[in-house]
Amino acid sequence: MSEPLRIVIIGGVAGGASAAARARRLSEDAQIVLFERGPQVSFANCGLPYHIGGVIPERQSLLVQTPASLKARFALDVRVLTEVLAIDRAARTVRVKDLQSGEIYEQPYDALILSPGATPIRPPLPGADDQRIFTLRNLEDMDGILGAMPSGGGGRALVVGAGYIGLELAESLRHRGLEVCLVERLPHVLGVADADMVFPLHEELLRQGVDLRLGTSVSAFEGHGDHLIARLDDGQGVSCDLVILCVGVRPETLLARESGLVLGTTGGIRVDDQMRTSDPQIFAVGDAAEVKDFVSEVPALIPLAGPANRQGRIAAEVALGRPSHYKGSQGTAICKVFGLAFGMTGLSESTLQRKEIPFRKVYLHPPQHATYFPGAHPISLKLLFEPGSGRILGAQAVGVEGVDKRIDVLAVAQRAGLTVFDLEDLELTYAPPFGSAKDAINMAGFVASNVLRGDVDLWELEELPKVSEGQFLIDVRSPSENAGGTIPGSVCIPLDTLRSQLPDLPMEKELLVFCQVGLRGYVAARLLAQKGYRVRNLSGGYRRYAMWKGTHTRFSACEGDMKEEEKG
C-alpha cells in the first residue's frame, strides 16, 4: 500500500483554497496542509470595496471559509498566521514559521502548490509612508481604510489609479459621503481598455461628483496636521483625509526566486499548461503565475479571481494524476461605475496595435431590450476580429444594463473558437423585457460579417483630419438630429430623401456617410454602392464620434436606428 500523497499549499484565497478543496474531493487519503501568512484563509477580496461603501454591510459576509469550516468539511490542515520562509527543493521540504509562537519547523511535501498572490504597488514617493496612505489587498487593509474615515462623516479621499479597484473605491467612498478625487496618469480610466470606450465612464464619474484628474500623477505627499496634501505633477495640490493607492499589483515571487524557480518575461512564475513550474513537483497558480494569453498566446499576467480558481483546481488535479490543462486567460472582466457597467474580454485595440496583430473593428449601440418596452438603454459595443477568418479577438461594452450578458456570450464564443459569422446564427433568449428579436450579439455578427463579406466598406475617424477634395462627407440623419451636433464639414442629406437627391451627389468623389449609430449609414451605403458610387460608412455613427472626441452627449436611447430592427 502506497503512502498518502503529501500536498502543501502556500497561500489561500482564490487559488490556494480552490486547490485544497479540489485535492480533497479527489483524494480522501492525501495529506493536505495549507499555510497562510495572514489571519484569514479564504475571503472575498473582490467584495472589499463594497463593504467600504456599505453595500455589503456585514464584515462577516466577506469570510468565505475559515480554518475550522475547512477542517470540518474537507479535513484540511489549515495553518493561518504561518509564514513559509524557504523551499528546499532537493529535500522537498518547506521551512515554516508560526508567527504567533515564533516556532520554526520543516514541513515535507510530495507536491507543492504556490499561491502567494500579488502585492499592491506602493510607489516610493516622498511622504508615502504616512499612516493615512493605504493600499487594498485584505481585510486588515479594509479595516484601516474604514478607521481612517472622519468619524463625524464627510471628509475627502484621494484615490490614485483608475483601474478596476480604483473605480470601485471611488464609487464606494462617494456612497459613504466622502468627497473623492480620482487621479490617473493615463488620459483615460481603465488602462486595459480603449479610450473611446470608457469616455461614458468619465461622464458618469463627473456626474456623480468625483473630482477626476486624468493625465496627471502624484509626485509627493505632505502631512499638514489632521490632513494630507498630495502634490501633483501639474503643480496642483489636493487636500485629503486619506489616500488609497490603486496603481497596480506586482506578483509575489520571493519564495520562487530564492528557491531557483524560473521566472517568466513578465516577472511572474513561469508555468506550463498544467501549472507546473520549472520544478515538476512544484505548481504555481493565481496572480503570481505567468500564464498564456488566450488570443495572442504570449506570456501574460492576468490577476483575476476566476482564472485563479480554475488554475488552483487544475494544479490539484495534475498533482493527483489527472491530465488537466489550462487553456489560457482571456482577461474577461466587468466593473460597476455608479449607474454604468463596463465589461471586456480578449484584447483591446491598443493592445492589438502594440502586438502588431492585424484586426478589424466595428461599433454598434443596440438597446439591451426592445425599445418599445419601457426602460430601454443602449449598450455601446466594440467588437475586434481577425481579417478574413472573423476570429473574435476582443470585445468591450459599456451601458446601464445588459453589458454582463453580452460580454459573457462573446467570451464563450471566443473560447469556443466561434467567428463573427457564427454570431449571426446564435439563438438567444428573447422577450421584450429581456432582449430584442435581433440581439446585440446577432447585430454585432451582422455588422462584422457585412464588412468581411464586402457588403460595406468602413471609414475611420482617424481619417477626418485628412478628408480631401476628392471626398464628400454626408450626414444621413434627420435635420433635427443634425442640428443637435454633427461632424464638421458634413452635409445633411436625410436617408429618406437620399434617392431623390442622387443626381446632386458628386459621382467623381468618394462618399463618407454616417448616421447616429451606424444602421442608417449602412442602408445609405448599400443604396449608393448599387447606384455606382464609391462609398464608405462610419461604424458606430455619430455616437461613436462623440465618444471619440470626448464631447458630452447624453447616454440615452436614440430614436430612429434602434427601433427599425427589433419588432418581433
Coordinates of C-alpha atoms in Angstrom, one line a residue:
M1 CA 0.0 0.0 0.0
S2 CA 1.5 3.4 -1.1
E3 CA 2.0 6.3 1.2
P4 CA -0.6 9.1 1.1
L5 CA 0.4 12.0 -1.2
R6 CA 1.6 15.0 0.8
I7 CA 0.3 18.2 -0.7
V8 CA 1.5 21.5 0.7
I9 CA -0.2 24.7 -0.4
I10 CA 1.3 28.2 0.2
G11 CA -1.4 30.9 0.2
G12 CA -5.1 30.7 0.4
V13 CA -7.9 32.9 -1.0
A14 CA -8.9 32.0 -4.6
G15 CA -6.1 29.8 -6.0
G16 CA -4.9 28.1 -2.8
A17 CA -8.2 27.4 -1.2
S18 CA -9.6 26.1 -4.5
A19 CA -6.6 23.8 -4.9
A20 CA -7.0 22.4 -1.4
A21 CA -10.8 21.7 -1.7
R22 CA -10.3 20.1 -5.1
A23 CA -7.5 17.9 -3.9
R24 CA -9.6 16.6 -1.1
R25 CA -12.6 15.9 -3.3
L26 CA -10.3 13.8 -5.5
S27 CA -8.5 12.0 -2.6
E28 CA -9.6 11.3 0.9
D29 CA -6.2 9.9 1.7
A30 CA -4.0 12.8 0.7
Q31 CA -2.4 14.8 3.5
I32 CA -3.2 18.4 2.6
V33 CA -1.6 21.3 4.5
L34 CA -2.4 24.9 3.6
F35 CA -0.2 27.7 5.0
E36 CA -1.5 31.3 5.0
R37 CA 0.6 34.2 6.3
G38 CA -2.5 36.3 7.1
P39 CA -5.3 35.7 9.6
Q40 CA -7.9 34.6 7.0
V41 CA -7.6 31.7 4.6
S42 CA -10.5 32.4 2.3
F43 CA -12.2 35.8 2.0
A44 CA -14.0 37.6 -0.8
N45 CA -11.3 40.2 -1.7
C46 CA -13.4 41.4 -4.7
G47 CA -16.0 42.4 -2.1
L48 CA -13.7 44.7 -0.1
P49 CA -14.6 47.9 -1.8
Y50 CA -18.3 47.2 -1.4
H51 CA -18.0 46.8 2.4
I52 CA -16.1 50.0 2.5
G53 CA -19.1 51.6 0.7
G54 CA -21.6 50.0 3.0
V55 CA -23.3 48.0 0.2
I56 CA -22.1 44.8 1.9
P57 CA -23.0 45.8 5.5
E58 CA -21.6 42.8 7.5
R59 CA -17.8 42.3 7.5
Q60 CA -18.5 38.6 8.3
S61 CA -20.1 38.2 4.9
L62 CA -16.7 38.5 3.3
L63 CA -15.4 35.4 5.1
V64 CA -15.9 32.6 2.6
Q65 CA -14.3 29.8 4.6
T66 CA -12.4 29.6 7.9
P67 CA -9.8 27.1 9.1
A68 CA -12.5 25.5 11.2
S69 CA -15.0 25.2 8.4
L70 CA -12.4 23.8 6.0
K71 CA -11.3 21.2 8.6
A72 CA -14.9 20.2 9.3
R73 CA -16.0 19.8 5.7
F74 CA -12.7 18.8 3.9
A75 CA -10.4 17.6 6.7
L76 CA -7.8 20.2 5.7
D77 CA -4.9 21.1 7.9
V78 CA -5.1 24.9 7.6
R79 CA -2.5 27.0 9.4
V80 CA -3.1 30.7 9.4
L81 CA -0.6 33.3 10.7
T82 CA 2.1 31.0 9.4
E83 CA 4.8 32.1 7.0
V84 CA 6.8 29.9 4.7
L85 CA 10.3 31.1 4.8
A86 CA 12.1 28.9 2.3
I87 CA 11.7 26.0 -0.1
D88 CA 14.3 23.2 -0.1
R89 CA 13.6 21.6 -3.5
A90 CA 16.2 18.8 -3.0
A91 CA 14.8 17.7 0.3
R92 CA 11.2 18.5 -0.7
T93 CA 10.5 20.4 2.4
V94 CA 9.5 24.0 3.3
R95 CA 10.7 25.9 6.3
V96 CA 7.8 27.4 8.2
K97 CA 7.5 30.0 11.0
D98 CA 4.5 30.2 13.3
L99 CA 4.0 34.0 13.5
Q100 CA 2.3 33.7 16.9
S101 CA 4.7 31.4 18.8
G102 CA 7.8 32.1 16.8
E103 CA 8.4 28.4 16.3
I104 CA 10.3 27.4 13.1
Y105 CA 9.9 23.9 11.6
E106 CA 10.2 21.9 8.4
Q107 CA 7.2 20.5 6.5
P108 CA 7.8 17.8 3.9
Y109 CA 5.8 17.7 0.6
D110 CA 5.4 15.5 -2.5
A111 CA 3.6 18.2 -4.4
L112 CA 3.9 21.9 -3.6
I113 CA 1.4 24.5 -4.9
L114 CA 2.3 28.2 -4.7
S115 CA -0.5 30.7 -4.5
P116 CA 1.2 33.8 -3.0
G117 CA -0.9 36.3 -5.0
A118 CA 0.3 39.8 -5.9
T119 CA 1.3 42.7 -3.8
P120 CA -0.2 46.2 -4.4
I121 CA 2.5 48.6 -5.8
R122 CA 3.4 51.4 -3.4
P123 CA 5.5 53.9 -5.3
P124 CA 8.5 55.3 -3.3
L125 CA 7.2 58.8 -3.3
P126 CA 8.2 61.4 -0.6
G127 CA 5.8 61.1 2.3
A128 CA 4.2 57.8 1.1
D129 CA 4.9 56.2 4.5
D130 CA 2.2 58.3 6.2
Q131 CA -0.2 56.0 8.1
R132 CA -3.1 57.7 6.3
I133 CA -2.0 56.3 2.9
F134 CA -3.3 52.8 2.2
T135 CA -3.4 50.0 -0.4
L136 CA -6.2 47.5 -0.5
R137 CA -5.4 43.8 -0.5
N138 CA -7.0 42.2 2.5
L139 CA -9.5 42.6 5.3
E140 CA -6.9 44.4 7.5
D141 CA -6.3 47.0 4.8
M142 CA -10.1 47.4 4.5
D143 CA -10.4 47.9 8.3
G144 CA -7.7 50.5 8.2
I145 CA -9.4 52.5 5.5
L146 CA -12.7 52.4 7.4
G147 CA -10.9 53.5 10.6
A148 CA -9.3 56.4 8.8
M149 CA -12.6 58.0 7.6
P150 CA -13.6 61.1 9.6
S151 CA -15.7 60.0 12.5
G152 CA -18.2 62.8 12.0
G153 CA -18.9 61.9 8.4
G154 CA -17.9 63.8 5.3
G155 CA -14.2 64.3 4.6
R156 CA -12.2 63.9 1.4
A157 CA -10.4 60.9 0.0
L158 CA -7.8 60.7 -2.8
V159 CA -7.8 57.6 -4.9
V160 CA -4.6 57.2 -7.0
G161 CA -5.1 55.0 -10.1
A162 CA -8.4 54.4 -12.0
G163 CA -8.2 50.7 -12.8
Y164 CA -11.0 48.4 -11.7
I165 CA -10.2 48.7 -7.9
G166 CA -9.7 52.5 -8.1
L167 CA -13.1 52.9 -9.9
E168 CA -14.9 50.7 -7.4
L169 CA -13.4 52.5 -4.5
A170 CA -14.3 55.9 -5.9
E171 CA -17.9 54.9 -6.1
S172 CA -17.8 53.2 -2.6
L173 CA -16.3 56.3 -0.9
R174 CA -18.9 58.5 -2.5
H175 CA -21.6 56.2 -1.1
R176 CA -20.0 56.8 2.3
G177 CA -20.5 60.5 1.8
L178 CA -16.8 61.5 1.2
E179 CA -15.6 63.9 -1.4
V180 CA -13.4 61.9 -3.8
C181 CA -10.6 63.0 -6.0
L182 CA -9.5 60.3 -8.5
V183 CA -6.1 60.7 -10.1
E184 CA -5.0 58.7 -13.1
R185 CA -1.7 59.2 -15.0
L186 CA -3.2 58.0 -18.3
P187 CA -5.5 60.2 -20.3
H188 CA -8.4 57.8 -19.6
V189 CA -9.6 55.5 -16.9
L190 CA -9.2 51.7 -17.2
G191 CA -5.8 51.4 -18.9
V192 CA -6.6 47.9 -20.1
A193 CA -9.5 49.3 -22.2
D194 CA -9.6 51.6 -25.2
A195 CA -10.0 55.3 -24.6
D196 CA -13.1 55.7 -26.9
M197 CA -15.0 53.0 -25.0
V198 CA -14.5 54.4 -21.5
F199 CA -15.5 58.0 -22.1
P200 CA -19.0 57.4 -20.8
L201 CA -17.4 56.4 -17.5
H202 CA -15.7 59.8 -17.4
E203 CA -19.1 61.4 -17.8
E204 CA -20.6 59.3 -15.1
L205 CA -17.8 59.9 -12.6
L206 CA -18.2 63.7 -13.1
R207 CA -21.9 63.5 -12.9
Q208 CA -21.6 61.7 -9.5
G209 CA -19.3 64.4 -8.1
V210 CA -16.0 62.7 -8.5
D211 CA -13.1 65.1 -9.0
L212 CA -11.5 63.3 -11.9
R213 CA -7.9 64.3 -12.7
L214 CA -6.6 62.5 -15.9
G215 CA -3.2 62.6 -17.4
T216 CA -1.5 63.5 -14.1
S217 CA 0.4 61.7 -11.3
V218 CA 1.1 62.3 -7.6
S219 CA 4.7 63.4 -7.0
A220 CA 4.8 63.7 -3.2
F221 CA 2.7 63.7 -0.1
E222 CA 2.9 66.2 2.8
G223 CA 1.4 65.9 6.2
H224 CA -0.4 69.0 7.5
G225 CA -1.8 68.3 10.9
D226 CA -5.0 66.3 10.5
H227 CA -4.9 66.3 6.7
L228 CA -2.6 65.4 3.8
I229 CA -1.6 67.4 0.8
A230 CA -0.9 65.3 -2.4
R231 CA 1.4 67.2 -4.8
L232 CA 0.5 66.5 -8.4
D233 CA 3.0 66.7 -11.3
D234 CA 0.9 69.5 -12.8
G235 CA 1.8 71.7 -9.9
Q236 CA -1.5 71.5 -8.1
G237 CA -2.1 70.2 -4.6
V238 CA -5.0 68.0 -3.3
S239 CA -6.0 68.2 0.3
C240 CA -7.4 65.0 1.8
D241 CA -8.0 63.0 4.9
L242 CA -6.9 59.7 3.5
V243 CA -5.3 58.2 0.4
I244 CA -5.7 54.8 -1.3
L245 CA -3.1 53.8 -3.8
C246 CA -4.5 51.6 -6.6
V247 CA -1.7 51.8 -9.1
G248 CA -1.4 48.1 -9.9
V249 CA 0.0 44.9 -8.4
R250 CA 3.2 43.0 -8.6
P251 CA 3.4 39.2 -8.5
E252 CA 4.8 38.0 -5.2
T253 CA 7.6 35.8 -6.3
L254 CA 10.2 36.0 -3.5
L255 CA 10.0 32.3 -2.4
A256 CA 10.0 31.2 -6.0
R257 CA 13.1 33.3 -6.8
E258 CA 15.0 32.3 -3.8
S259 CA 14.4 28.6 -4.5
G260 CA 15.7 28.9 -8.0
L261 CA 12.4 28.5 -9.9
V262 CA 12.4 30.1 -13.3
L263 CA 10.5 33.4 -13.7
G264 CA 9.0 34.5 -17.0
T265 CA 9.4 37.6 -19.1
T266 CA 6.5 39.3 -17.2
G267 CA 8.1 38.8 -13.8
G268 CA 5.6 36.1 -12.8
I269 CA 6.5 32.4 -12.1
R270 CA 6.8 30.6 -15.4
V271 CA 4.4 27.6 -15.6
D272 CA 3.3 25.2 -18.3
D273 CA -0.3 24.5 -19.3
Q274 CA -0.6 22.1 -16.3
M275 CA 0.5 24.9 -13.9
R276 CA 3.9 23.2 -13.3
T277 CA 6.9 25.4 -12.6
S278 CA 10.4 24.6 -13.8
D279 CA 10.4 22.0 -10.9
P280 CA 7.9 19.3 -11.8
Q281 CA 6.9 18.8 -8.2
I282 CA 6.0 22.5 -7.7
F283 CA 3.0 24.3 -9.2
A284 CA 2.1 28.0 -9.2
V285 CA -1.4 29.5 -9.6
G286 CA -3.2 32.8 -9.3
D287 CA -1.8 36.3 -9.6
A288 CA 1.9 35.2 -9.2
A289 CA 1.8 32.8 -12.2
E290 CA 2.7 33.8 -15.7
V291 CA 0.1 32.3 -18.0
K292 CA -0.7 32.3 -21.7
D293 CA -2.9 35.0 -23.1
F294 CA -5.7 33.2 -24.9
V295 CA -5.8 35.4 -28.0
S296 CA -2.1 36.2 -28.7
E297 CA -0.7 33.0 -27.0
V298 CA 2.1 35.1 -25.4
P299 CA 3.0 35.2 -21.7
A300 CA 0.8 37.4 -19.6
L301 CA 0.0 38.3 -16.0
I302 CA -3.8 38.4 -15.6
P303 CA -4.7 38.9 -11.9
L304 CA -8.4 37.9 -11.8
A305 CA -10.2 35.7 -9.4
G306 CA -11.9 33.4 -12.0
P307 CA -8.7 32.3 -13.6
A308 CA -7.0 31.8 -10.2
N309 CA -9.8 29.5 -9.1
R310 CA -9.5 27.4 -12.3
Q311 CA -5.7 27.2 -12.0
G312 CA -5.9 26.0 -8.4
R313 CA -8.3 23.3 -9.5
I314 CA -6.0 22.2 -12.3
A315 CA -2.9 22.2 -10.2
A316 CA -4.6 19.9 -7.7
E317 CA -5.9 17.6 -10.4
V318 CA -2.4 17.3 -12.0
A319 CA -0.8 16.7 -8.6
L320 CA -3.2 13.8 -8.2
G321 CA -2.6 12.3 -11.6
R322 CA -5.3 13.8 -13.8
P323 CA -4.3 15.1 -17.2
S324 CA -5.8 18.6 -16.8
H325 CA -4.6 21.6 -18.8
Y326 CA -5.1 25.4 -18.5
K327 CA -6.1 26.9 -21.9
G328 CA -5.1 30.5 -21.3
S329 CA -6.7 33.6 -19.9
Q330 CA -9.0 35.9 -21.8
G331 CA -9.0 38.7 -19.3
T332 CA -12.8 38.7 -19.1
A333 CA -13.8 41.3 -16.5
I334 CA -16.5 43.8 -15.6
C335 CA -16.7 46.9 -13.4
K336 CA -19.6 48.8 -12.0
V337 CA -19.2 52.6 -12.0
F338 CA -22.3 54.1 -10.3
G339 CA -25.1 53.7 -12.9
L340 CA -22.9 52.2 -15.7
A341 CA -21.2 48.9 -16.2
F342 CA -18.1 48.4 -18.4
G343 CA -17.0 44.9 -19.5
M344 CA -14.4 43.4 -21.8
T345 CA -12.9 40.1 -23.0
G346 CA -9.9 39.4 -25.0
L347 CA -7.5 42.1 -26.3
S348 CA -8.2 45.8 -26.7
E349 CA -7.4 47.7 -29.9
S350 CA -4.5 49.4 -28.3
T351 CA -3.0 46.0 -27.3
L352 CA -3.5 44.5 -30.7
Q353 CA -1.7 47.5 -32.2
R354 CA 1.1 47.2 -29.7
K355 CA 1.5 43.5 -30.5
E356 CA 1.2 44.2 -34.2
I357 CA -1.8 41.7 -34.6
P358 CA -3.9 42.5 -37.7
F359 CA -7.6 43.3 -36.8
R360 CA -10.8 44.8 -38.0
K361 CA -13.3 46.6 -35.7
V362 CA -16.9 47.5 -35.6
Y363 CA -19.0 49.6 -33.2
L364 CA -22.7 49.5 -32.5
H365 CA -25.1 50.8 -30.0
P366 CA -28.1 48.4 -29.7
P367 CA -30.6 48.5 -26.8
Q368 CA -30.4 45.9 -24.1
H369 CA -34.0 45.0 -24.7
A370 CA -36.8 46.1 -27.1
T371 CA -37.1 49.9 -27.2
Y372 CA -40.9 49.7 -27.2
F373 CA -40.7 48.1 -23.7
P374 CA -40.1 50.8 -21.0
G375 CA -36.7 51.3 -19.7
A376 CA -34.6 50.5 -22.8
H377 CA -30.9 51.7 -22.6
P378 CA -28.3 51.4 -25.3
I379 CA -25.2 49.2 -25.0
S380 CA -22.1 50.7 -26.7
L381 CA -20.3 47.6 -28.1
K382 CA -16.9 47.4 -29.8
L383 CA -16.0 44.1 -31.5
L384 CA -12.5 43.3 -32.7
F385 CA -11.9 40.5 -35.1
E386 CA -9.4 38.9 -37.4
P387 CA -9.5 40.0 -41.0
G388 CA -10.5 37.1 -43.3
S389 CA -11.4 34.4 -40.8
G390 CA -13.6 36.6 -38.5
R391 CA -12.0 35.1 -35.4
I392 CA -13.0 37.1 -32.3
L393 CA -10.0 38.9 -30.9
G394 CA -11.7 41.1 -28.2
A395 CA -14.8 43.0 -27.2
Q396 CA -15.7 45.9 -24.9
A397 CA -19.1 47.2 -23.9
V398 CA -20.5 50.0 -21.7
G399 CA -24.0 50.7 -20.7
V400 CA -26.7 50.8 -18.0
E401 CA -27.9 47.2 -18.3
G402 CA -27.1 44.1 -20.3
V403 CA -23.3 44.5 -20.5
D404 CA -22.6 41.4 -18.5
K405 CA -24.8 39.2 -20.6
R406 CA -23.2 40.3 -23.9
I407 CA -19.6 40.2 -22.8
D408 CA -20.2 36.7 -21.3
V409 CA -21.7 35.5 -24.6
L410 CA -18.8 36.9 -26.5
A411 CA -16.3 35.4 -24.1
V412 CA -17.8 32.0 -24.5
A413 CA -17.9 32.4 -28.3
Q414 CA -14.2 33.4 -28.3
R415 CA -13.3 30.5 -26.1
A416 CA -15.2 28.1 -28.3
G417 CA -13.4 29.3 -31.4
L418 CA -16.6 30.8 -33.0
T419 CA -16.2 33.6 -35.6
V420 CA -18.3 36.7 -36.2
F421 CA -20.1 34.7 -38.9
D422 CA -21.3 32.3 -36.1
L423 CA -22.6 35.2 -34.1
E424 CA -25.2 35.8 -36.8
D425 CA -26.7 32.4 -36.1
L426 CA -26.7 32.3 -32.3
E427 CA -30.2 31.7 -30.9
L428 CA -30.6 33.8 -27.8
T429 CA -33.5 34.4 -25.4
Y430 CA -36.0 37.0 -26.5
A431 CA -38.9 38.6 -24.8
P432 CA -39.4 42.4 -24.8
P433 CA -38.3 42.9 -21.1
F434 CA -35.1 40.9 -21.7
G435 CA -33.8 41.4 -25.3
S436 CA -34.6 42.0 -28.9
A437 CA -35.6 39.7 -31.7
K438 CA -32.2 40.5 -33.1
D439 CA -30.0 40.6 -30.0
A440 CA -27.0 42.8 -29.7
I441 CA -24.8 39.8 -30.3
N442 CA -26.6 38.9 -33.5
M443 CA -26.3 42.6 -34.6
A444 CA -22.6 42.6 -33.9
G445 CA -22.3 39.4 -36.1
F446 CA -24.3 41.1 -38.9
V447 CA -22.2 44.2 -38.9
A448 CA -18.8 42.5 -38.7
S449 CA -19.9 39.8 -41.3
N450 CA -21.1 42.6 -43.7
V451 CA -17.6 44.1 -43.5
L452 CA -15.8 40.8 -44.2
R453 CA -18.2 39.8 -47.0
G454 CA -17.6 43.1 -48.7
D455 CA -21.2 44.3 -48.3
V456 CA -19.9 47.6 -46.9
D457 CA -16.6 49.4 -46.6
L458 CA -15.9 51.5 -43.5
W459 CA -14.1 54.7 -42.9
E460 CA -12.4 55.6 -39.6
L461 CA -12.4 58.7 -37.5
E462 CA -8.6 58.9 -37.7
E463 CA -9.2 59.9 -41.4
L464 CA -11.1 63.1 -40.5
P465 CA -8.1 65.4 -40.5
K466 CA -7.1 64.1 -44.0
V467 CA -10.5 64.3 -45.7
S468 CA -9.6 65.5 -49.2
E469 CA -11.2 67.4 -52.0
G470 CA -11.9 64.0 -53.5
Q471 CA -14.2 63.0 -50.7
F472 CA -17.7 64.1 -49.6
L473 CA -19.0 63.8 -46.0
I474 CA -22.7 63.1 -45.7
D475 CA -24.9 63.0 -42.5
V476 CA -27.9 60.9 -43.3
R477 CA -29.7 61.7 -40.1
S478 CA -32.7 64.0 -39.8
P479 CA -32.3 67.7 -39.8
S480 CA -33.2 67.9 -36.1
E481 CA -30.5 65.4 -35.2
N482 CA -28.0 67.2 -37.4
A483 CA -28.9 70.5 -35.7
G484 CA -28.1 68.9 -32.3
G485 CA -24.5 68.3 -33.4
T486 CA -22.7 66.8 -36.3
I487 CA -19.2 66.1 -37.7
P488 CA -17.7 69.3 -39.0
G489 CA -17.6 69.6 -42.8
S490 CA -20.5 67.2 -43.4
V491 CA -23.7 67.9 -45.4
C492 CA -27.0 66.7 -44.1
I493 CA -29.0 64.6 -46.6
P494 CA -31.5 62.5 -44.6
L495 CA -31.7 58.8 -45.6
D496 CA -35.4 59.1 -46.6
T497 CA -34.7 61.8 -49.1
L498 CA -31.4 60.3 -50.4
R499 CA -32.8 58.7 -53.5
S500 CA -34.4 61.9 -54.7
Q501 CA -31.1 63.7 -54.3
L502 CA -28.8 61.2 -56.1
P503 CA -28.4 63.5 -59.1
D504 CA -26.9 66.2 -56.9
L505 CA -24.2 63.9 -55.5
P506 CA -20.7 64.1 -57.0
M507 CA -20.1 60.8 -58.8
E508 CA -16.4 61.6 -59.1
K509 CA -15.9 61.8 -55.3
E510 CA -15.8 59.1 -52.6
L511 CA -18.8 59.5 -50.3
L512 CA -18.2 59.1 -46.5
V513 CA -21.6 58.6 -44.8
F514 CA -22.6 58.4 -41.2
C515 CA -25.8 58.4 -39.1
Q516 CA -26.4 58.2 -35.3
V517 CA -25.3 54.6 -34.5
G518 CA -24.4 53.1 -37.9
L519 CA -27.6 51.4 -39.2
R520 CA -29.0 54.2 -41.4
G521 CA -25.5 54.8 -42.7
Y522 CA -25.2 51.2 -43.7
V523 CA -28.5 51.4 -45.5
A524 CA -27.3 54.5 -47.3
A525 CA -24.0 52.9 -48.2
R526 CA -25.8 49.9 -49.8
L527 CA -28.1 52.2 -51.8
L528 CA -25.2 54.4 -53.0
A529 CA -22.9 51.5 -53.8
Q530 CA -25.6 49.9 -56.0
K531 CA -26.0 53.2 -57.8
G532 CA -22.3 53.2 -58.8
Y533 CA -20.9 55.5 -56.1
R534 CA -17.8 54.8 -54.2
V535 CA -19.0 54.9 -50.6
R536 CA -17.9 54.0 -47.0
N537 CA -19.9 54.1 -43.8
L538 CA -18.8 55.1 -40.2
S539 CA -19.3 52.1 -37.9
G540 CA -21.0 53.3 -34.7
G541 CA -22.0 56.6 -36.3
Y542 CA -22.2 60.0 -34.6
R543 CA -22.5 58.4 -31.2
R544 CA -19.1 56.8 -31.7
Y545 CA -17.7 60.2 -32.9
A546 CA -19.0 61.9 -29.7
M547 CA -17.2 59.3 -27.6
W548 CA -14.1 59.5 -29.7
K549 CA -14.0 63.3 -29.4
G550 CA -14.9 63.3 -25.7
T551 CA -17.8 65.6 -26.3
H552 CA -20.6 65.5 -23.7
T553 CA -23.6 63.5 -25.0
R554 CA -26.4 62.0 -23.0
F555 CA -26.1 58.3 -22.6
S556 CA -29.7 57.6 -23.5
A557 CA -31.6 55.6 -26.1
C558 CA -31.6 57.1 -29.5
E559 CA -34.5 57.2 -31.9
G560 CA -34.6 56.2 -35.5
D561 CA -31.9 53.5 -35.6
M562 CA -32.7 51.0 -32.8
K563 CA -36.5 50.6 -33.4
E564 CA -36.2 49.5 -37.0
E565 CA -34.6 46.1 -36.3
E566 CA -36.4 44.7 -33.3
K567 CA -40.0 44.2 -33.8
G568 CA -41.0 40.6 -33.1

